Amino acid sequence: MSSELKETFGTAVSPAPPPPAALAAKVRTLVPSMTRSMQRVAEVLANDPAGAAALTVTGLAERTGTSEATVVRTARVLGYPGYRDLRLALAALAAEQAAGRAPAVTADIAVDDPLSSVVAKLAQEEAQCLADTAAGLDPAALESAVAALAAARRVDVYGIGASNLVGQDLVQKLLRIGLIAHVPADPHLAVTNAVQLRSGDVAIAITHSGRTTDVIEPLRVAFEHGATTVAITGRPDGEIAQYADHILTTSSARESELRPAAMSSRTSQLLVVDCLFIGVAQRTYERAAPALSASYEALAHRHDPRSPR
């Protein structure tokens, strides 16, 4: 297989415009990677979608002190072909807000917050993060990734830190339904494993930032050796996209002193992992169901000493 980078890299965030419900999540996720002028546009979109929807591209540029080109670039980074598509999504989002269905904004956790407040804030942030991820997940990309996994000879999963823990969760699930899966903890081992992959194999990279070198490198090697590659990332326009056949976008809550990005990104990554697993189990049910039953029976005596061995 040719090792040329994907031609679509850097042209659009996703293959189809995200639904209005995903717009707020897109803004929250992508603002940190935008230029300062684009951030000014995105902040107006997030804070006043109704007002922004009523403006022409020239009007929004004047309101934000930017240029028409910056407004159009911001629309494209958010996943819309042009400003007209973005205005339609803004109008729909404004209608949701007027109907009381808009996402609630949660305050950051403070050092002196009582634990009861911490629980409430975390629960609200986690729920919003899951909702944002579900709204922004591309069904076609998910279907393609599931199909590749269901037919895979072997699956490699790459992740560092918290993302490696998510990878371990996926691998242990796939093993229980009879797939051959690995999640190397050592980045050098990940690359040497990737060298062995071929067409018919699947490599999955998990990185919230989309630019973790120790995750990008093995995915690149797997891609160059013909494996089907999948990226689970919060930055679909990041470097990881160059080597991904399918991109599954995750959302995350705002990063704060007591809530690093790894916490909220892990929550959305686990949702995507569960979607992949359920999809594969559905497609391979005749094989997966007996395998799950056998693995349960093999461990039953460890959960209940009264169970027969």
PDB file of C-alpha atoms in Angstrom:
ATOM      1  CA  MET A   1       0.000   0.000   0.000  1.00  0.00           C
ATOM      2  CA  SER A   2       1.177   3.506  -0.757  1.00  0.00           C
ATOM      3  CA  SER A   3       2.323   5.437   2.287  1.00  0.00           C
ATOM      4  CA  GLU A   4       0.945   8.725   0.931  1.00  0.00           C
ATOM      5  CA  LEU A   5      -0.948  10.751   3.494  1.00  0.00           C
ATOM      6  CA  LYS A   6      -4.711  11.014   3.211  1.00  0.00           C
ATOM      7  CA  GLU A   7      -5.656  13.713   0.706  1.00  0.00           C
ATOM      8  CA  THR A   8      -8.513  14.896   2.896  1.00  0.00           C
ATOM      9  CA  PHE A   9      -6.258  15.738   5.844  1.00  0.00           C
ATOM     10  CA  GLY A  10      -6.667  19.319   6.878  1.00  0.00           C
ATOM     11  CA  THR A  11      -9.607  20.064   4.573  1.00  0.00           C
ATOM     12  CA  ALA A  12     -12.530  19.201   6.820  1.00  0.00           C
ATOM     13  CA  VAL A  13     -13.003  18.083  10.383  1.00  0.00           C
ATOM     14  CA  SER A  14     -15.567  15.411   9.540  1.00  0.00           C
ATOM     15  CA  PRO A  15     -16.999  13.840   6.375  1.00  0.00           C
ATOM     16  CA  ALA A  16     -20.429  15.375   6.976  1.00  0.00           C
ATOM     17  CA  PRO A  17     -21.582  18.505   8.841  1.00  0.00           C
ATOM     18  CA  PRO A  18     -22.221  17.697  12.505  1.00  0.00           C
ATOM     19  CA  PRO A  19     -25.821  17.981  13.738  1.00  0.00           C
ATOM     20  CA  PRO A  20     -26.826  21.131  15.661  1.00  0.00           C
ATOM     21  CA  ALA A  21     -26.675  19.269  18.970  1.00  0.00           C
ATOM     22  CA  ALA A  22     -22.984  18.647  18.368  1.00  0.00           C
ATOM     23  CA  LEU A  23     -22.101  22.271  17.592  1.00  0.00           C
ATOM     24  CA  ALA A  24     -21.607  23.344  21.202  1.00  0.00           C
ATOM     25  CA  ALA A  25     -19.460  20.271  21.820  1.00  0.00           C
ATOM     26  CA  LYS A  26     -17.366  20.989  18.727  1.00  0.00           C
ATOM     27  CA  VAL A  27     -16.710  24.533  19.932  1.00  0.00           C
ATOM     28  CA  ARG A  28     -15.697  23.368  23.423  1.00  0.00           C
ATOM     29  CA  THR A  29     -13.400  20.695  22.019  1.00  0.00           C
ATOM     30  CA  LEU A  30     -11.701  22.624  19.227  1.00  0.00           C
ATOM     31  CA  VAL A  31     -11.353  26.157  20.627  1.00  0.00           C
ATOM     32  CA  PRO A  32      -8.006  25.441  22.374  1.00  0.00           C
ATOM     33  CA  SER A  33      -6.414  24.503  19.035  1.00  0.00           C
ATOM     34  CA  MET A  34      -7.755  27.548  17.133  1.00  0.00           C
ATOM     35  CA  THR A  35      -5.959  30.799  16.408  1.00  0.00           C
ATOM     36  CA  ARG A  36      -6.914  33.744  18.616  1.00  0.00           C
ATOM     37  CA  SER A  37      -8.998  35.366  15.867  1.00  0.00           C
ATOM     38  CA  MET A  38     -10.898  32.129  15.255  1.00  0.00           C
ATOM     39  CA  GLN A  39     -11.436  31.769  19.000  1.00  0.00           C
ATOM     40  CA  ARG A  40     -13.194  35.154  19.032  1.00  0.00           C
ATOM     41  CA  VAL A  41     -15.598  33.896  16.379  1.00  0.00           C
ATOM     42  CA  ALA A  42     -16.153  30.576  18.187  1.00  0.00           C
ATOM     43  CA  GLU A  43     -16.858  32.341  21.500  1.00  0.00           C
ATOM     44  CA  VAL A  44     -19.662  34.361  19.907  1.00  0.00           C
ATOM     45  CA  LEU A  45     -21.088  31.226  18.315  1.00  0.00           C
ATOM     46  CA  ALA A  46     -21.131  29.464  21.665  1.00  0.00           C
ATOM     47  CA  ASN A  47     -22.413  32.367  23.769  1.00  0.00           C
ATOM     48  CA  ASP A  48     -24.994  33.802  21.381  1.00  0.00           C
ATOM     49  CA  PRO A  49     -26.029  31.283  18.691  1.00  0.00           C
ATOM     50  CA  ALA A  50     -29.292  33.124  17.987  1.00  0.00           C
ATOM     51  CA  GLY A  51     -27.529  36.446  17.477  1.00  0.00           C
ATOM     52  CA  ALA A  52     -24.810  34.871  15.333  1.00  0.00           C
ATOM     53  CA  ALA A  53     -27.389  33.044  13.197  1.00  0.00           C
ATOM     54  CA  ALA A  54     -28.983  36.383  12.349  1.00  0.00           C
ATOM     55  CA  LEU A  55     -25.716  37.818  11.030  1.00  0.00           C
ATOM     56  CA  THR A  56     -24.231  37.577   7.567  1.00  0.00           C
ATOM     57  CA  VAL A  57     -20.641  36.481   7.253  1.00  0.00           C
ATOM     58  CA  THR A  58     -19.702  40.152   6.995  1.00  0.00           C
ATOM     59  CA  GLY A  59     -21.744  41.031  10.058  1.00  0.00           C
ATOM     60  CA  LEU A  60     -20.170  38.292  12.166  1.00  0.00           C
ATOM     61  CA  ALA A  61     -16.712  39.343  11.039  1.00  0.00           C
ATOM     62  CA  GLU A  62     -17.439  42.927  12.106  1.00  0.00           C
ATOM     63  CA  ARG A  63     -18.891  41.856  15.451  1.00  0.00           C
ATOM     64  CA  THR A  64     -15.827  39.743  16.295  1.00  0.00           C
ATOM     65  CA  GLY A  65     -13.262  42.143  14.867  1.00  0.00           C
ATOM     66  CA  THR A  66     -12.022  39.539  12.407  1.00  0.00           C
ATOM     67  CA  SER A  67     -12.285  38.967   8.660  1.00  0.00           C
ATOM     68  CA  GLU A  68     -14.790  37.114   6.495  1.00  0.00           C
ATOM     69  CA  ALA A  69     -12.069  34.587   5.681  1.00  0.00           C
ATOM     70  CA  THR A  70     -11.594  33.899   9.414  1.00  0.00           C
ATOM     71  CA  VAL A  71     -15.333  33.313   9.862  1.00  0.00           C
ATOM     72  CA  VAL A  72     -15.386  30.859   6.953  1.00  0.00           C
ATOM     73  CA  ARG A  73     -12.278  29.060   8.250  1.00  0.00           C
ATOM     74  CA  THR A  74     -13.891  28.748  11.674  1.00  0.00           C
ATOM     75  CA  ALA A  75     -17.004  27.226  10.108  1.00  0.00           C
ATOM     76  CA  ARG A  76     -14.892  24.678   8.263  1.00  0.00           C
ATOM     77  CA  VAL A  77     -12.833  23.774  11.320  1.00  0.00           C
ATOM     78  CA  LEU A  78     -16.115  23.110  13.134  1.00  0.00           C
ATOM     79  CA  GLY A  79     -17.084  20.714  10.359  1.00  0.00           C
ATOM     80  CA  TYR A  80     -19.349  22.824   8.112  1.00  0.00           C
ATOM     81  CA  PRO A  81     -18.674  23.252   4.362  1.00  0.00           C
ATOM     82  CA  GLY A  82     -19.406  26.976   4.580  1.00  0.00           C
ATOM     83  CA  TYR A  83     -20.921  29.749   6.658  1.00  0.00           C
ATOM     84  CA  ARG A  84     -24.448  29.118   5.358  1.00  0.00           C
ATOM     85  CA  ASP A  85     -24.418  25.585   6.813  1.00  0.00           C
ATOM     86  CA  LEU A  86     -23.100  26.927  10.093  1.00  0.00           C
ATOM     87  CA  ARG A  87     -25.884  29.553  10.269  1.00  0.00           C
ATOM     88  CA  LEU A  88     -28.511  26.816   9.857  1.00  0.00           C
ATOM     89  CA  ALA A  89     -26.947  24.817  12.706  1.00  0.00           C
ATOM     90  CA  LEU A  90     -26.782  27.952  14.878  1.00  0.00           C
ATOM     91  CA  ALA A  91     -30.470  28.648  14.279  1.00  0.00           C
ATOM     92  CA  ALA A  92     -31.364  25.073  15.231  1.00  0.00           C
ATOM     93  CA  LEU A  93     -29.190  25.281  18.363  1.00  0.00           C
ATOM     94  CA  ALA A  94     -30.863  28.575  19.321  1.00  0.00           C
ATOM     95  CA  ALA A  95     -34.264  26.918  18.947  1.00  0.00           C
ATOM     96  CA  GLU A  96     -33.149  24.108  21.276  1.00  0.00           C
ATOM     97  CA  GLN A  97     -32.032  26.674  23.821  1.00  0.00           C
ATOM     98  CA  ALA A  98     -35.369  28.479  23.597  1.00  0.00           C
ATOM     99  CA  ALA A  99     -37.131  25.159  24.186  1.00  0.00           C
ATOM    100  CA  GLY A 100     -35.026  24.487  27.266  1.00  0.00           C
ATOM    101  CA  ARG A 101     -33.054  21.635  25.729  1.00  0.00           C
ATOM    102  CA  ALA A 102     -29.723  23.432  25.556  1.00  0.00           C
ATOM    103  CA  PRO A 103     -26.754  21.928  27.429  1.00  0.00           C
ATOM    104  CA  ALA A 104     -26.278  23.355  30.892  1.00  0.00           C
ATOM    105  CA  VAL A 105     -23.001  25.046  31.758  1.00  0.00           C
ATOM    106  CA  THR A 106     -21.291  23.584  34.777  1.00  0.00           C
ATOM    107  CA  ALA A 107     -19.020  25.651  36.980  1.00  0.00           C
ATOM    108  CA  ASP A 108     -15.454  24.505  37.513  1.00  0.00           C
ATOM    109  CA  ILE A 109     -14.712  22.520  40.668  1.00  0.00           C
ATOM    110  CA  ALA A 110     -13.212  24.757  43.328  1.00  0.00           C
ATOM    111  CA  VAL A 111     -10.662  23.759  45.961  1.00  0.00           C
ATOM    112  CA  ASP A 112     -13.139  24.473  48.766  1.00  0.00           C
ATOM    113  CA  ASP A 113     -16.172  22.762  47.171  1.00  0.00           C
ATOM    114  CA  PRO A 114     -17.900  20.274  49.481  1.00  0.00           C
ATOM    115  CA  LEU A 115     -17.862  16.711  48.177  1.00  0.00           C
ATOM    116  CA  SER A 116     -21.598  16.862  47.543  1.00  0.00           C
ATOM    117  CA  SER A 117     -20.978  19.679  45.041  1.00  0.00           C
ATOM    118  CA  VAL A 118     -18.054  17.814  43.517  1.00  0.00           C
ATOM    119  CA  VAL A 119     -20.298  14.794  42.917  1.00  0.00           C
ATOM    120  CA  ALA A 120     -23.020  16.936  41.342  1.00  0.00           C
ATOM    121  CA  LYS A 121     -20.612  18.871  39.114  1.00  0.00           C
ATOM    122  CA  LEU A 122     -18.748  15.774  37.989  1.00  0.00           C
ATOM    123  CA  ALA A 123     -21.978  13.913  37.242  1.00  0.00           C
ATOM    124  CA  GLN A 124     -23.270  16.805  35.164  1.00  0.00           C
ATOM    125  CA  GLU A 125     -19.989  17.196  33.286  1.00  0.00           C
ATOM    126  CA  GLU A 126     -19.750  13.454  32.609  1.00  0.00           C
ATOM    127  CA  ALA A 127     -23.343  13.305  31.365  1.00  0.00           C
ATOM    128  CA  GLN A 128     -22.782  16.294  29.065  1.00  0.00           C
ATOM    129  CA  CYS A 129     -19.524  14.819  27.797  1.00  0.00           C
ATOM    130  CA  LEU A 130     -21.280  11.567  26.886  1.00  0.00           C
ATOM    131  CA  ALA A 131     -24.149  13.429  25.219  1.00  0.00           C
ATOM    132  CA  ASP A 132     -21.716  15.590  23.227  1.00  0.00           C
ATOM    133  CA  THR A 133     -19.759  12.534  22.091  1.00  0.00           C
ATOM    134  CA  ALA A 134     -22.912  10.685  21.050  1.00  0.00           C
ATOM    135  CA  ALA A 135     -24.135  13.717  19.106  1.00  0.00           C
ATOM    136  CA  GLY A 136     -20.832  14.203  17.309  1.00  0.00           C
ATOM    137  CA  LEU A 137     -20.031  10.563  16.529  1.00  0.00           C
ATOM    138  CA  ASP A 138     -20.089   9.838  12.784  1.00  0.00           C
ATOM    139  CA  PRO A 139     -22.374   6.778  12.302  1.00  0.00           C
ATOM    140  CA  ALA A 140     -20.771   5.875   8.975  1.00  0.00           C
ATOM    141  CA  ALA A 141     -17.261   5.908  10.448  1.00  0.00           C
ATOM    142  CA  LEU A 142     -18.460   3.838  13.406  1.00  0.00           C
ATOM    143  CA  GLU A 143     -20.126   1.288  11.107  1.00  0.00           C
ATOM    144  CA  SER A 144     -16.965   0.996   9.013  1.00  0.00           C
ATOM    145  CA  ALA A 145     -14.769   0.530  12.090  1.00  0.00           C
ATOM    146  CA  VAL A 146     -17.115  -2.139  13.472  1.00  0.00           C
ATOM    147  CA  ALA A 147     -17.151  -3.992  10.141  1.00  0.00           C
ATOM    148  CA  ALA A 148     -13.350  -3.980  10.012  1.00  0.00           C
ATOM    149  CA  LEU A 149     -13.062  -5.243  13.588  1.00  0.00           C
ATOM    150  CA  ALA A 150     -15.629  -7.989  13.070  1.00  0.00           C
ATOM    151  CA  ALA A 151     -13.613  -9.361  10.145  1.00  0.00           C
ATOM    152  CA  ALA A 152     -10.157  -8.720  11.615  1.00  0.00           C
ATOM    153  CA  ARG A 153      -7.481 -11.388  11.843  1.00  0.00           C
ATOM    154  CA  ARG A 154      -5.807  -9.399  14.601  1.00  0.00           C
ATOM    155  CA  VAL A 155      -6.383  -6.108  16.436  1.00  0.00           C
ATOM    156  CA  ASP A 156      -3.712  -3.815  17.897  1.00  0.00           C
ATOM    157  CA  VAL A 157      -4.683  -0.902  20.157  1.00  0.00           C
ATOM    158  CA  TYR A 158      -2.309   1.987  20.958  1.00  0.00           C
ATOM    159  CA  GLY A 159      -2.635   4.459  23.805  1.00  0.00           C
ATOM    160  CA  ILE A 160      -0.489   6.177  26.426  1.00  0.00           C
ATOM    161  CA  GLY A 161      -1.438   6.955  30.039  1.00  0.00           C
ATOM    162  CA  ALA A 162      -5.202   7.133  30.587  1.00  0.00           C
ATOM    163  CA  SER A 163      -5.781   6.276  26.927  1.00  0.00           C
ATOM    164  CA  ASN A 164      -3.855   3.029  27.422  1.00  0.00           C
ATOM    165  CA  LEU A 165      -6.286   2.112  30.203  1.00  0.00           C
ATOM    166  CA  VAL A 166      -9.153   2.655  27.779  1.00  0.00           C
ATOM    167  CA  GLY A 167      -7.311   0.486  25.272  1.00  0.00           C
ATOM    168  CA  GLN A 168      -6.984  -2.266  27.878  1.00  0.00           C
ATOM    169  CA  ASP A 169     -10.732  -2.102  28.434  1.00  0.00           C
ATOM    170  CA  LEU A 170     -11.401  -2.577  24.713  1.00  0.00           C
ATOM    171  CA  VAL A 171      -8.898  -5.404  24.340  1.00  0.00           C
ATOM    172  CA  GLN A 172     -10.247  -7.427  27.263  1.00  0.00           C
ATOM    173  CA  LYS A 173     -13.743  -7.109  25.804  1.00  0.00           C
ATOM    174  CA  LEU A 174     -12.616  -8.243  22.341  1.00  0.00           C
ATOM    175  CA  LEU A 175     -10.702 -11.176  23.822  1.00  0.00           C
ATOM    176  CA  ARG A 176     -13.861 -12.356  25.557  1.00  0.00           C
ATOM    177  CA  ILE A 177     -15.675 -12.693  22.239  1.00  0.00           C
ATOM    178  CA  GLY A 178     -12.847 -14.568  20.554  1.00  0.00           C
ATOM    179  CA  LEU A 179     -10.867 -11.852  18.775  1.00  0.00           C
ATOM    180  CA  ILE A 180      -7.077 -11.765  18.896  1.00  0.00           C
ATOM    181  CA  ALA A 181      -6.250  -8.347  20.374  1.00  0.00           C
ATOM    182  CA  HIS A 182      -3.219  -6.654  21.923  1.00  0.00           C
ATOM    183  CA  VAL A 183      -2.580  -3.356  23.703  1.00  0.00           C
ATOM    184  CA  PRO A 184       1.186  -2.848  24.161  1.00  0.00           C
ATOM    185  CA  ALA A 185       2.091  -0.698  27.166  1.00  0.00           C
ATOM    186  CA  ASP A 186       5.574  -0.008  25.822  1.00  0.00           C
ATOM    187  CA  PRO A 187       5.669   2.426  22.853  1.00  0.00           C
ATOM    188  CA  HIS A 188       8.619   0.601  21.277  1.00  0.00           C
ATOM    189  CA  LEU A 189       6.731  -2.694  21.448  1.00  0.00           C
ATOM    190  CA  ALA A 190       3.732  -0.983  19.884  1.00  0.00           C
ATOM    191  CA  VAL A 191       5.829  -0.073  16.832  1.00  0.00           C
ATOM    192  CA  THR A 192       7.387  -3.523  16.499  1.00  0.00           C
ATOM    193  CA  ASN A 193       3.926  -5.078  16.774  1.00  0.00           C
ATOM    194  CA  ALA A 194       2.600  -2.710  14.112  1.00  0.00           C
ATOM    195  CA  VAL A 195       5.277  -3.901  11.691  1.00  0.00           C
ATOM    196  CA  GLN A 196       3.624  -7.340  11.736  1.00  0.00           C
ATOM    197  CA  LEU A 197       0.194  -6.074  10.706  1.00  0.00           C
ATOM    198  CA  ARG A 198      -1.172  -6.640   7.216  1.00  0.00           C
ATOM    199  CA  SER A 199      -4.336  -6.152   5.188  1.00  0.00           C
ATOM    200  CA  GLY A 200      -7.174  -7.723   7.182  1.00  0.00           C
ATOM    201  CA  ASP A 201      -5.761  -6.513  10.494  1.00  0.00           C
ATOM    202  CA  VAL A 202      -6.998  -3.478  12.424  1.00  0.00           C
ATOM    203  CA  ALA A 203      -5.008  -0.889  14.388  1.00  0.00           C
ATOM    204  CA  ILE A 204      -6.771   1.503  16.755  1.00  0.00           C
ATOM    205  CA  ALA A 205      -5.092   4.626  18.145  1.00  0.00           C
ATOM    206  CA  ILE A 206      -6.544   6.397  21.178  1.00  0.00           C
ATOM    207  CA  THR A 207      -5.322   9.941  21.784  1.00  0.00           C
ATOM    208  CA  HIS A 208      -7.369  12.900  22.956  1.00  0.00           C
ATOM    209  CA  SER A 209      -4.892  15.475  21.675  1.00  0.00           C
ATOM    210  CA  GLY A 210      -4.409  13.796  18.294  1.00  0.00           C
ATOM    211  CA  ARG A 211      -0.696  14.525  18.431  1.00  0.00           C
ATOM    212  CA  THR A 212       0.793  12.000  20.877  1.00  0.00           C
ATOM    213  CA  THR A 213       3.953  10.796  19.135  1.00  0.00           C
ATOM    214  CA  ASP A 214       4.001   7.405  20.857  1.00  0.00           C
ATOM    215  CA  VAL A 215       0.506   6.728  19.489  1.00  0.00           C
ATOM    216  CA  ILE A 216       0.909   8.307  16.048  1.00  0.00           C
ATOM    217  CA  GLU A 217       4.065   6.352  15.212  1.00  0.00           C
ATOM    218  CA  PRO A 218       2.644   2.812  15.558  1.00  0.00           C
ATOM    219  CA  LEU A 219      -0.543   3.842  13.751  1.00  0.00           C
ATOM    220  CA  ARG A 220       1.565   5.207  10.898  1.00  0.00           C
ATOM    221  CA  VAL A 221       3.495   1.939  10.680  1.00  0.00           C
ATOM    222  CA  ALA A 222       0.264  -0.076  10.721  1.00  0.00           C
ATOM    223  CA  PHE A 223      -1.206   2.159   8.011  1.00  0.00           C
ATOM    224  CA  GLU A 224       1.872   1.784   5.824  1.00  0.00           C
ATOM    225  CA  HIS A 225       1.716  -2.010   6.178  1.00  0.00           C
ATOM    226  CA  GLY A 226      -1.881  -2.148   4.936  1.00  0.00           C
ATOM    227  CA  ALA A 227      -3.875  -2.524   8.155  1.00  0.00           C
ATOM    228  CA  THR A 228      -7.219  -0.766   8.529  1.00  0.00           C
ATOM    229  CA  THR A 229      -6.596   2.111  10.913  1.00  0.00           C
ATOM    230  CA  VAL A 230      -8.982   3.805  13.349  1.00  0.00           C
ATOM    231  CA  ALA A 231      -8.382   6.923  15.446  1.00  0.00           C
ATOM    232  CA  ILE A 232     -10.385   7.691  18.584  1.00  0.00           C
ATOM    233  CA  THR A 233      -9.555  11.328  19.251  1.00  0.00           C
ATOM    234  CA  GLY A 234     -10.851  14.667  20.436  1.00  0.00           C
ATOM    235  CA  ARG A 235      -8.883  16.434  17.695  1.00  0.00           C
ATOM    236  CA  PRO A 236     -10.045  15.049  14.338  1.00  0.00           C
ATOM    237  CA  ASP A 237      -7.926  17.673  12.602  1.00  0.00           C
ATOM    238  CA  GLY A 238      -4.796  16.585  14.474  1.00  0.00           C
ATOM    239  CA  GLU A 239      -1.769  14.797  13.090  1.00  0.00           C
ATOM    240  CA  ILE A 240      -3.263  11.386  13.905  1.00  0.00           C
ATOM    241  CA  ALA A 241      -5.836  11.890  11.111  1.00  0.00           C
ATOM    242  CA  GLN A 242      -3.109  11.521   8.483  1.00  0.00           C
ATOM    243  CA  TYR A 243      -2.915   7.809   9.160  1.00  0.00           C
ATOM    244  CA  ALA A 244      -6.540   6.996  10.052  1.00  0.00           C
ATOM    245  CA  ASP A 245      -8.955   5.321   7.649  1.00  0.00           C
ATOM    246  CA  HIS A 246     -11.776   6.010  10.106  1.00  0.00           C
ATOM    247  CA  ILE A 247     -11.967   8.783  12.721  1.00  0.00           C
ATOM    248  CA  LEU A 248     -14.220   8.511  15.775  1.00  0.00           C
ATOM    249  CA  THR A 249     -14.433  11.900  17.473  1.00  0.00           C
ATOM    250  CA  THR A 250     -14.781  12.242  21.231  1.00  0.00           C
ATOM    251  CA  SER A 251     -15.738  15.231  23.350  1.00  0.00           C
ATOM    252  CA  SER A 252     -14.391  16.403  26.676  1.00  0.00           C
ATOM    253  CA  ALA A 253     -15.278  18.856  29.401  1.00  0.00           C
ATOM    254  CA  ARG A 254     -13.353  22.042  29.997  1.00  0.00           C
ATOM    255  CA  GLU A 255      -9.927  21.442  31.468  1.00  0.00           C
ATOM    256  CA  SER A 256      -9.351  22.985  34.889  1.00  0.00           C
ATOM    257  CA  GLU A 257      -6.824  22.803  37.706  1.00  0.00           C
ATOM    258  CA  LEU A 258      -8.617  19.929  39.438  1.00  0.00           C
ATOM    259  CA  ARG A 259      -9.993  18.303  36.295  1.00  0.00           C
ATOM    260  CA  PRO A 260      -7.344  17.496  33.691  1.00  0.00           C
ATOM    261  CA  ALA A 261      -8.439  16.701  30.149  1.00  0.00           C
ATOM    262  CA  ALA A 262      -7.549  13.033  30.661  1.00  0.00           C
ATOM    263  CA  MET A 263     -10.475  12.648  33.080  1.00  0.00           C
ATOM    264  CA  SER A 264     -13.270  13.778  30.795  1.00  0.00           C
ATOM    265  CA  SER A 265     -11.694  12.439  27.605  1.00  0.00           C
ATOM    266  CA  ARG A 266     -11.501   9.006  29.219  1.00  0.00           C
ATOM    267  CA  THR A 267     -15.258   9.051  29.789  1.00  0.00           C
ATOM    268  CA  SER A 268     -16.044   9.751  26.139  1.00  0.00           C
ATOM    269  CA  GLN A 269     -13.397   7.291  24.942  1.00  0.00           C
ATOM    270  CA  LEU A 270     -15.020   4.536  27.005  1.00  0.00           C
ATOM    271  CA  LEU A 271     -18.370   5.292  25.357  1.00  0.00           C
ATOM    272  CA  VAL A 272     -16.827   4.878  21.897  1.00  0.00           C
ATOM    273  CA  VAL A 273     -15.070   1.681  22.992  1.00  0.00           C
ATOM    274  CA  ASP A 274     -18.363   0.260  24.261  1.00  0.00           C
ATOM    275  CA  CYS A 275     -20.067   1.169  20.969  1.00  0.00           C
ATOM    276  CA  LEU A 276     -17.347  -0.644  19.047  1.00  0.00           C
ATOM    277  CA  PHE A 277     -17.609  -3.717  21.239  1.00  0.00           C
ATOM    278  CA  ILE A 278     -21.401  -3.949  21.074  1.00  0.00           C
ATOM    279  CA  GLY A 279     -21.317  -3.435  17.310  1.00  0.00           C
ATOM    280  CA  VAL A 280     -18.784  -6.229  16.858  1.00  0.00           C
ATOM    281  CA  ALA A 281     -20.678  -8.548  19.221  1.00  0.00           C
ATOM    282  CA  GLN A 282     -23.854  -7.957  17.198  1.00  0.00           C
ATOM    283  CA  ARG A 283     -22.139  -8.725  13.890  1.00  0.00           C
ATOM    284  CA  THR A 284     -20.436 -11.862  15.226  1.00  0.00           C
ATOM    285  CA  TYR A 285     -23.211 -12.977  17.572  1.00  0.00           C
ATOM    286  CA  GLU A 286     -23.076 -16.678  16.687  1.00  0.00           C
ATOM    287  CA  ARG A 287     -19.417 -16.731  17.673  1.00  0.00           C
ATOM    288  CA  ALA A 288     -19.467 -14.038  20.341  1.00  0.00           C
ATOM    289  CA  ALA A 289     -22.331 -15.379  22.469  1.00  0.00           C
ATOM    290  CA  PRO A 290     -20.762 -18.812  23.137  1.00  0.00           C
ATOM    291  CA  ALA A 291     -17.371 -17.168  23.756  1.00  0.00           C
ATOM    292  CA  LEU A 292     -18.870 -14.779  26.319  1.00  0.00           C
ATOM    293  CA  SER A 293     -20.692 -17.654  27.992  1.00  0.00           C
ATOM    294  CA  ALA A 294     -17.530 -19.761  28.138  1.00  0.00           C
ATOM    295  CA  SER A 295     -15.469 -16.936  29.643  1.00  0.00           C
ATOM    296  CA  TYR A 296     -18.167 -16.273  32.234  1.00  0.00           C
ATOM    297  CA  GLU A 297     -18.324 -19.932  33.245  1.00  0.00           C
ATOM    298  CA  ALA A 298     -14.522 -20.140  33.459  1.00  0.00           C
ATOM    299  CA  LEU A 299     -14.475 -17.322  36.037  1.00  0.00           C
ATOM    300  CA  ALA A 300     -17.728 -18.058  37.868  1.00  0.00           C
ATOM    301  CA  HIS A 301     -16.047 -19.934  40.728  1.00  0.00           C
ATOM    302  CA  ARG A 302     -13.821 -16.930  41.419  1.00  0.00           C
ATOM    303  CA  HIS A 303     -16.840 -14.684  41.914  1.00  0.00           C
ATOM    304  CA  ASP A 304     -18.848 -17.271  43.890  1.00  0.00           C
ATOM    305  CA  PRO A 305     -16.890 -19.953  45.780  1.00  0.00           C
ATOM    306  CA  ARG A 306     -20.049 -22.098  45.867  1.00  0.00           C
ATOM    307  CA  SER A 307     -20.092 -22.357  42.080  1.00  0.00           C
ATOM    308  CA  PRO A 308     -18.834 -25.699  40.694  1.00  0.00           C
ATOM    309  CA  ARG A 309     -15.466 -25.648  38.970  1.00  0.00           C
TER     310      ARG A 309
END
